[in-house]
């Protein structure tokens, strides 16, 4: 597998599928996770789910310890990334927090989305070991966003219809510029 995969852009059928559970985290799965990590870094992202690179498996990579504004984030390399198979929310706070969110598959548009203030996620790491991680703030938000991707859900689905329509107009206007700049490899066919 190459070091970088093209990221599919909304609307693409791959973003709307329910991804399949990984039955065995073997060397090939670990390799896919590392390729996803490279792809995410190339795209200056903080999280990436396998459906975003047209792989229909429940795989997620996250590197949430970043500085900078949405759209211009820079990873702090000292913090190890999370490489996750079959991540699942096993506990969450009742409290919800609003914050701005974006997505590499819906580039250059952002909006405020409510998320649980805290989540606990069970997953299998790249060595096949069961693990848990707890997250709040950016990590908690990122976990919820990426797990949504595995269920064919995008952050725009959490907006009111009015906001979603406005954002769709902005996105359609912005997309030709993005395609011309090609800041990261992407694919559009659906
Ligand atoms: Ni996303």
mmCIF file of C-alpha atoms and ligand atoms in Angstrom:
data_model
loop_
_atom_site.group_PDB
_atom_site.id
_atom_site.type_symbol
_atom_site.label_atom_id
_atom_site.label_comp_id
_atom_site.label_asym_id
_atom_site.label_seq_id
_atom_site.Cartn_x
_atom_site.Cartn_y
_atom_site.Cartn_z
ATOM 1 C CA UNK A 1 0.000 0.000 0.000
ATOM 2 C CA UNK A 2 1.262 3.439 -0.843
ATOM 3 C CA UNK A 3 2.103 5.920 1.889
ATOM 4 C CA UNK A 4 -0.768 8.269 1.023
ATOM 5 C CA UNK A 5 -4.330 7.542 -0.052
ATOM 6 C CA UNK A 6 -6.690 9.984 -1.758
ATOM 7 C CA UNK A 7 -9.360 11.386 0.571
ATOM 8 C CA UNK A 8 -12.909 11.151 -0.738
ATOM 9 C CA UNK A 9 -14.876 14.371 -0.798
ATOM 10 C CA UNK A 10 -18.520 14.851 0.140
ATOM 11 C CA UNK A 11 -20.776 13.822 -1.517
ATOM 12 C CA UNK A 12 -19.232 10.383 -2.077
ATOM 13 C CA UNK A 13 -21.009 7.072 -1.512
ATOM 14 C CA UNK A 14 -18.110 5.805 0.679
ATOM 15 C CA UNK A 15 -18.978 8.441 3.294
ATOM 16 C CA UNK A 16 -22.523 7.119 3.691
ATOM 17 C CA UNK A 17 -21.815 3.414 4.248
ATOM 18 C CA UNK A 18 -21.803 1.650 7.605
ATOM 19 C CA UNK A 19 -18.237 0.311 7.830
ATOM 20 C CA UNK A 20 -17.575 -3.352 8.579
ATOM 21 C CA UNK A 21 -16.158 -4.613 11.874
ATOM 22 C CA UNK A 22 -12.511 -5.701 11.691
ATOM 23 C CA UNK A 23 -12.413 -9.350 12.722
ATOM 24 C CA UNK A 24 -8.645 -9.725 12.980
ATOM 25 C CA UNK A 25 -6.177 -6.873 13.532
ATOM 26 C CA UNK A 26 -3.324 -8.393 11.541
ATOM 27 C CA UNK A 27 -0.263 -6.890 9.844
ATOM 28 C CA UNK A 28 -2.333 -5.737 6.862
ATOM 29 C CA UNK A 29 -4.731 -3.832 9.146
ATOM 30 C CA UNK A 30 -1.810 -2.281 11.051
ATOM 31 C CA UNK A 31 -0.302 -1.233 7.721
ATOM 32 C CA UNK A 32 -3.600 0.368 6.677
ATOM 33 C CA UNK A 33 -3.713 2.302 9.971
ATOM 34 C CA UNK A 34 -0.200 3.641 9.396
ATOM 35 C CA UNK A 35 -1.079 4.624 5.826
ATOM 36 C CA UNK A 36 -4.127 6.459 7.180
ATOM 37 C CA UNK A 37 -1.891 8.248 9.681
ATOM 38 C CA UNK A 38 0.440 9.401 6.885
ATOM 39 C CA UNK A 39 -2.547 10.516 4.828
ATOM 40 C CA UNK A 40 -3.990 12.468 7.766
ATOM 41 C CA UNK A 41 -0.654 14.179 8.446
ATOM 42 C CA UNK A 42 -0.284 15.097 4.767
ATOM 43 C CA UNK A 43 -3.757 16.666 4.863
ATOM 44 C CA UNK A 44 -2.964 18.530 8.107
ATOM 45 C CA UNK A 45 -5.862 16.748 9.836
ATOM 46 C CA UNK A 46 -6.396 15.666 13.432
ATOM 47 C CA UNK A 47 -8.533 12.588 12.718
ATOM 48 C CA UNK A 48 -9.283 10.273 9.817
ATOM 49 C CA UNK A 49 -11.704 7.366 9.429
ATOM 50 C CA UNK A 50 -11.231 4.549 6.887
ATOM 51 C CA UNK A 51 -14.398 5.402 4.875
ATOM 52 C CA UNK A 52 -12.716 8.756 4.080
ATOM 53 C CA UNK A 53 -10.086 6.841 2.100
ATOM 54 C CA UNK A 54 -12.733 4.532 0.606
ATOM 55 C CA UNK A 55 -11.940 1.608 2.902
ATOM 56 C CA UNK A 56 -15.122 0.096 4.311
ATOM 57 C CA UNK A 57 -13.652 -0.967 7.670
ATOM 58 C CA UNK A 58 -14.066 0.302 11.238
ATOM 59 C CA UNK A 59 -10.624 1.936 11.458
ATOM 60 C CA UNK A 60 -9.791 5.386 12.840
ATOM 61 C CA UNK A 61 -6.606 7.370 13.427
ATOM 62 C CA UNK A 62 -6.523 10.408 15.703
ATOM 63 C CA UNK A 63 -3.794 12.903 16.574
ATOM 64 C CA UNK A 64 -5.727 15.502 18.526
ATOM 65 C CA UNK A 65 -2.960 17.326 20.370
ATOM 66 C CA UNK A 66 -2.605 20.173 17.954
ATOM 67 C CA UNK A 67 -2.099 23.880 17.949
ATOM 68 C CA UNK A 68 -3.551 26.442 15.575
ATOM 69 C CA UNK A 69 -6.981 27.204 14.199
ATOM 70 C CA UNK A 70 -9.300 24.824 12.331
ATOM 71 C CA UNK A 71 -8.037 24.551 8.777
ATOM 72 C CA UNK A 72 -4.504 25.414 9.860
ATOM 73 C CA UNK A 73 -3.729 22.886 12.561
ATOM 74 C CA UNK A 74 -0.259 21.653 13.378
ATOM 75 C CA UNK A 75 0.277 18.381 15.236
ATOM 76 C CA UNK A 76 2.437 18.350 18.341
ATOM 77 C CA UNK A 77 4.612 15.400 17.433
ATOM 78 C CA UNK A 78 5.423 14.597 21.082
ATOM 79 C CA UNK A 79 1.936 13.159 21.652
ATOM 80 C CA UNK A 80 1.524 9.646 20.242
ATOM 81 C CA UNK A 81 -1.386 9.183 17.836
ATOM 82 C CA UNK A 82 -4.294 6.809 18.475
ATOM 83 C CA UNK A 83 -4.568 3.946 15.969
ATOM 84 C CA UNK A 84 -7.927 2.275 16.490
ATOM 85 C CA UNK A 85 -9.867 -0.704 15.179
ATOM 86 C CA UNK A 86 -13.564 -1.077 16.041
ATOM 87 C CA UNK A 87 -13.769 2.020 18.280
ATOM 88 C CA UNK A 88 -17.020 2.188 20.186
ATOM 89 C CA UNK A 89 -18.401 4.695 22.689
ATOM 90 C CA UNK A 90 -19.017 2.761 25.915
ATOM 91 C CA UNK A 91 -19.791 5.721 28.209
ATOM 92 C CA UNK A 92 -20.594 9.396 27.730
ATOM 93 C CA UNK A 93 -21.556 12.485 29.690
ATOM 94 C CA UNK A 94 -25.079 13.888 29.614
ATOM 95 C CA UNK A 95 -23.516 17.320 29.274
ATOM 96 C CA UNK A 96 -23.166 18.560 25.718
ATOM 97 C CA UNK A 97 -20.691 21.195 24.511
ATOM 98 C CA UNK A 98 -20.927 23.347 21.383
ATOM 99 C CA UNK A 99 -17.749 23.917 19.415
ATOM 100 C CA UNK A 100 -16.607 24.510 15.864
ATOM 101 C CA UNK A 101 -15.937 21.468 13.722
ATOM 102 C CA UNK A 102 -14.761 20.639 10.228
ATOM 103 C CA UNK A 103 -13.891 17.572 8.146
ATOM 104 C CA UNK A 104 -11.216 16.689 5.581
ATOM 105 C CA UNK A 105 -13.993 15.243 3.389
ATOM 106 C CA UNK A 106 -15.936 18.543 3.499
ATOM 107 C CA UNK A 107 -13.001 20.926 3.178
ATOM 108 C CA UNK A 108 -12.938 24.578 4.158
ATOM 109 C CA UNK A 109 -16.341 24.794 5.797
ATOM 110 C CA UNK A 110 -16.829 24.789 9.553
ATOM 111 C CA UNK A 111 -19.786 25.058 11.869
ATOM 112 C CA UNK A 112 -20.648 24.751 15.545
ATOM 113 C CA UNK A 113 -21.829 21.247 16.520
ATOM 114 C CA UNK A 114 -22.981 19.912 19.912
ATOM 115 C CA UNK A 115 -21.042 16.902 21.237
ATOM 116 C CA UNK A 116 -20.909 15.045 24.514
ATOM 117 C CA UNK A 117 -18.477 16.816 26.845
ATOM 118 C CA UNK A 118 -16.808 13.500 27.719
ATOM 119 C CA UNK A 119 -16.727 10.019 26.182
ATOM 120 C CA UNK A 120 -15.070 6.713 26.976
ATOM 121 C CA UNK A 121 -14.185 4.641 23.904
ATOM 122 C CA UNK A 122 -13.230 0.956 23.727
ATOM 123 C CA UNK A 123 -11.098 -0.134 20.767
ATOM 124 C CA UNK A 124 -8.447 -2.569 19.581
ATOM 125 C CA UNK A 125 -4.980 -1.120 19.016
ATOM 126 C CA UNK A 126 -2.731 -1.853 16.012
ATOM 127 C CA UNK A 127 -1.150 -4.795 17.875
ATOM 128 C CA UNK A 128 -4.540 -6.416 18.495
ATOM 129 C CA UNK A 129 -4.775 -5.415 22.174
ATOM 130 C CA UNK A 130 -8.111 -4.243 23.614
ATOM 131 C CA UNK A 131 -7.847 -0.738 25.032
ATOM 132 C CA UNK A 132 -9.917 2.150 26.335
ATOM 133 C CA UNK A 133 -9.425 5.883 26.032
ATOM 134 C CA UNK A 134 -11.304 8.721 27.709
ATOM 135 C CA UNK A 135 -11.580 12.055 26.009
ATOM 136 C CA UNK A 136 -12.994 15.505 26.572
ATOM 137 C CA UNK A 137 -12.543 18.802 24.753
ATOM 138 C CA UNK A 138 -10.824 18.291 21.390
ATOM 139 C CA UNK A 139 -10.045 14.591 21.888
ATOM 140 C CA UNK A 140 -13.619 13.802 22.949
ATOM 141 C CA UNK A 141 -14.995 15.739 19.989
ATOM 142 C CA UNK A 142 -12.602 14.030 17.595
ATOM 143 C CA UNK A 143 -13.523 10.543 18.860
ATOM 144 C CA UNK A 144 -17.230 11.254 18.352
ATOM 145 C CA UNK A 145 -16.662 12.764 14.893
ATOM 146 C CA UNK A 146 -14.570 9.813 13.648
ATOM 147 C CA UNK A 147 -16.867 7.137 15.071
ATOM 148 C CA UNK A 148 -19.749 8.918 13.309
ATOM 149 C CA UNK A 149 -17.843 8.400 10.029
ATOM 150 C CA UNK A 150 -17.864 4.627 10.622
ATOM 151 C CA UNK A 151 -21.657 4.801 10.729
ATOM 152 C CA UNK A 152 -21.981 6.900 7.589
ATOM 153 C CA UNK A 153 -22.689 10.073 9.592
ATOM 154 C CA UNK A 154 -21.094 13.462 8.799
ATOM 155 C CA UNK A 155 -20.803 16.472 11.100
ATOM 156 C CA UNK A 156 -23.230 18.401 8.901
ATOM 157 C CA UNK A 157 -25.914 15.868 9.850
ATOM 158 C CA UNK A 158 -25.906 17.389 13.362
ATOM 159 C CA UNK A 159 -26.898 20.823 12.009
ATOM 160 C CA UNK A 160 -30.425 22.131 11.569
ATOM 161 C CA UNK A 161 -31.723 21.881 8.012
ATOM 162 C CA UNK A 162 -31.411 25.662 7.607
ATOM 163 C CA UNK A 163 -27.759 25.681 8.698
ATOM 164 C CA UNK A 164 -27.028 22.604 6.616
ATOM 165 C CA UNK A 165 -28.448 24.263 3.493
ATOM 166 C CA UNK A 166 -26.376 27.396 4.121
ATOM 167 C CA UNK A 167 -23.249 25.329 4.626
ATOM 168 C CA UNK A 168 -23.971 23.322 1.451
ATOM 169 C CA UNK A 169 -24.129 26.564 -0.533
ATOM 170 C CA UNK A 170 -20.813 27.724 0.957
ATOM 171 C CA UNK A 171 -19.247 24.327 0.255
ATOM 172 C CA UNK A 172 -20.364 24.258 -3.389
ATOM 173 C CA UNK A 173 -18.922 27.727 -3.848
ATOM 174 C CA UNK A 174 -15.600 26.869 -2.192
ATOM 175 C CA UNK A 175 -15.064 23.442 -3.772
ATOM 176 C CA UNK A 176 -13.722 24.602 -7.198
ATOM 177 C CA UNK A 177 -10.973 26.601 -5.435
ATOM 178 C CA UNK A 178 -10.087 23.610 -3.289
ATOM 179 C CA UNK A 179 -9.904 21.362 -6.360
ATOM 180 C CA UNK A 180 -7.627 23.861 -8.086
ATOM 181 C CA UNK A 181 -5.284 24.192 -5.074
ATOM 182 C CA UNK A 182 -5.175 20.409 -4.415
ATOM 183 C CA UNK A 183 -3.715 20.774 -0.900
ATOM 184 C CA UNK A 184 -3.954 16.979 -0.543
ATOM 185 C CA UNK A 185 -4.765 14.051 -2.850
ATOM 186 C CA UNK A 186 -8.504 13.574 -3.080
ATOM 187 C CA UNK A 187 -11.110 11.812 -5.158
ATOM 188 C CA UNK A 188 -14.589 13.047 -6.030
ATOM 189 C CA UNK A 189 -16.359 10.348 -8.026
ATOM 190 C CA UNK A 190 -19.321 8.869 -6.242
HETATM 191 NI NI1 LIG B 1 -14.510 14.006 9.202
#
